[in-house]
Amino acid sequence: MAYKISFNYSPNFDSKKRKKDQIKYLIFHYTGMKSENAAIKRLTDVRSNVSCNYFIKKNGNIISMVPDLYTAWHAGKSSWKNYQSLNKNSIGIEITNPGHSHGYKEFSNFQIISLIKLSKLLIKKYKINLKNILGHSDIAPERKKDPGEKFPWNNLAKKNISFWHNLNKKLLFKNRKIKINNLQKKIFIKNLIKIGYPIKKTKQLKINSEKYLKLIIKAFQRRFRQELINGKIDQECLLISQNLVKKFK
Ligand SMILES: [Zn+2]
């Protein structure tokens, strides 16, 4: 391996070993703590009940905290498509960043280079579908913002890690903040369900509340329209969702 990996095992994992083919997702997180050392301490502290499989430090060094074939506790209550509680089906990767509560920063190049190398290896080893490489906020939009709008999803997609739209920036910018009608709103929501977002399907696609919908839209924007996170569906968001759905066929 071209990066430096060390071991600092966390006691927080399911004692039952899982099978290789149960690993279907990669979930990316930021630590959301002021200091890197405090984050490492927390993730390896038996009292915290949280952990991850891999931890990527500011300098790009990687710490293995829970071996791949054991389920780490990183996702919490979560869902995507027909999967619930994604811990058992995923590898969780924490990346040092103070996060939205403590002065959200750009991720370092060292971190992204290591993340790319590590992800490529895991994708190959566990035959992970690129559509199953997600952020914590995708699978738990009502609770989580990580890894957030500074996370370079577009760059990763170019390296064949996860997916992205292929619309040009000018077209998108022209459609930013342009209102949509009710029918278009329904289409947008349907598109998000097709992509995998946890929107509860009920009669006529009404979901539980506008507040919840706003959080889902924000999660979508943090991922695919990182320039403006306002929780409002506009023509740009609709276009992006249409483009992504086409790719999902
Ligand atoms: Zn997280």
PDB file of N, CA, C and O and ligand atoms in Angstrom, residues 27-31 74-75 93-94 135-137 144-147, ligand 1:
ATOM      1  N   ILE A  27     -19.363   4.207   3.495  1.00  0.00           N
ATOM      2  CA  ILE A  27     -19.980   5.415   4.039  1.00  0.00           C
ATOM      3  C   ILE A  27     -18.882   6.355   4.535  1.00  0.00           C
ATOM      4  O   ILE A  27     -18.048   5.976   5.372  1.00  0.00           O
ATOM      5  N   PHE A  28     -18.908   7.594   4.013  1.00  0.00           N
ATOM      6  CA  PHE A  28     -17.914   8.588   4.396  1.00  0.00           C
ATOM      7  C   PHE A  28     -18.474   9.539   5.449  1.00  0.00           C
ATOM      8  O   PHE A  28     -19.625   9.961   5.364  1.00  0.00           O
ATOM      9  N   HIS A  29     -17.613   9.872   6.412  1.00  0.00           N
ATOM     10  CA  HIS A  29     -17.991  10.770   7.509  1.00  0.00           C
ATOM     11  C   HIS A  29     -16.909  11.832   7.721  1.00  0.00           C
ATOM     12  O   HIS A  29     -15.760  11.607   7.370  1.00  0.00           O
ATOM     13  N   TYR A  30     -17.275  12.916   8.377  1.00  0.00           N
ATOM     14  CA  TYR A  30     -16.248  13.721   9.029  1.00  0.00           C
ATOM     15  C   TYR A  30     -16.395  13.523  10.521  1.00  0.00           C
ATOM     16  O   TYR A  30     -17.462  13.147  11.010  1.00  0.00           O
ATOM     17  N   THR A  31     -15.299  13.788  11.241  1.00  0.00           N
ATOM     18  CA  THR A  31     -15.324  13.511  12.681  1.00  0.00           C
ATOM     19  C   THR A  31     -16.160  14.529  13.456  1.00  0.00           C
ATOM     20  O   THR A  31     -16.767  14.188  14.465  1.00  0.00           O
ATOM     21  N   HIS A  74     -20.912   3.249  13.098  1.00  0.00           N
ATOM     22  CA  HIS A  74     -20.704   4.606  12.586  1.00  0.00           C
ATOM     23  C   HIS A  74     -21.954   5.255  12.011  1.00  0.00           C
ATOM     24  O   HIS A  74     -22.091   6.465  12.020  1.00  0.00           O
ATOM     25  N   ALA A  75     -22.876   4.448  11.516  1.00  0.00           N
ATOM     26  CA  ALA A  75     -23.999   5.029  10.764  1.00  0.00           C
ATOM     27  C   ALA A  75     -25.212   5.354  11.630  1.00  0.00           C
ATOM     28  O   ALA A  75     -25.946   6.291  11.355  1.00  0.00           O
ATOM     29  N   ILE A  93     -15.838   5.116   7.017  1.00  0.00           N
ATOM     30  CA  ILE A  93     -14.547   5.818   6.988  1.00  0.00           C
ATOM     31  C   ILE A  93     -14.725   7.214   7.569  1.00  0.00           C
ATOM     32  O   ILE A  93     -15.514   8.013   7.056  1.00  0.00           O
ATOM     33  N   GLU A  94     -14.034   7.492   8.652  1.00  0.00           N
ATOM     34  CA  GLU A  94     -14.079   8.809   9.292  1.00  0.00           C
ATOM     35  C   GLU A  94     -12.887   9.633   8.806  1.00  0.00           C
ATOM     36  O   GLU A  94     -11.766   9.138   8.739  1.00  0.00           O
ATOM     37  N   GLY A 135     -22.486   9.416   1.601  1.00  0.00           N
ATOM     38  CA  GLY A 135     -22.136  10.180   2.789  1.00  0.00           C
ATOM     39  C   GLY A 135     -23.113   9.875   3.908  1.00  0.00           C
ATOM     40  O   GLY A 135     -24.240   9.414   3.655  1.00  0.00           O
ATOM     41  N   HIS A 136     -22.689  10.145   5.123  1.00  0.00           N
ATOM     42  CA  HIS A 136     -23.561   9.907   6.270  1.00  0.00           C
ATOM     43  C   HIS A 136     -24.882  10.680   6.125  1.00  0.00           C
ATOM     44  O   HIS A 136     -25.954  10.179   6.458  1.00  0.00           O
ATOM     45  N   SER A 137     -24.796  11.897   5.599  1.00  0.00           N
ATOM     46  CA  SER A 137     -26.017  12.710   5.465  1.00  0.00           C
ATOM     47  C   SER A 137     -26.986  12.132   4.424  1.00  0.00           C
ATOM     48  O   SER A 137     -28.183  12.403   4.484  1.00  0.00           O
ATOM     49  N   LYS A 144     -27.847  14.200  10.217  1.00  0.00           N
ATOM     50  CA  LYS A 144     -26.424  14.370   9.903  1.00  0.00           C
ATOM     51  C   LYS A 144     -26.148  15.308   8.723  1.00  0.00           C
ATOM     52  O   LYS A 144     -26.936  15.363   7.779  1.00  0.00           O
ATOM     53  N   LYS A 145     -25.008  16.003   8.808  1.00  0.00           N
ATOM     54  CA  LYS A 145     -24.585  16.880   7.703  1.00  0.00           C
ATOM     55  C   LYS A 145     -23.283  16.388   7.082  1.00  0.00           C
ATOM     56  O   LYS A 145     -22.791  16.985   6.122  1.00  0.00           O
ATOM     57  N   ASP A 146     -22.669  15.379   7.661  1.00  0.00           N
ATOM     58  CA  ASP A 146     -21.347  14.968   7.184  1.00  0.00           C
ATOM     59  C   ASP A 146     -21.410  14.004   5.998  1.00  0.00           C
ATOM     60  O   ASP A 146     -22.398  13.274   5.873  1.00  0.00           O
ATOM     61  N   PRO A 147     -20.385  14.011   5.142  1.00  0.00           N
ATOM     62  CA  PRO A 147     -19.153  14.813   5.198  1.00  0.00           C
ATOM     63  C   PRO A 147     -19.322  16.262   4.737  1.00  0.00           C
ATOM     64  O   PRO A 147     -18.370  17.019   4.825  1.00  0.00           O
TER      65      PRO A 147
HETATM   66 ZN    ZN B   1     -21.007  10.611  10.441  1.00  0.00          ZN
END
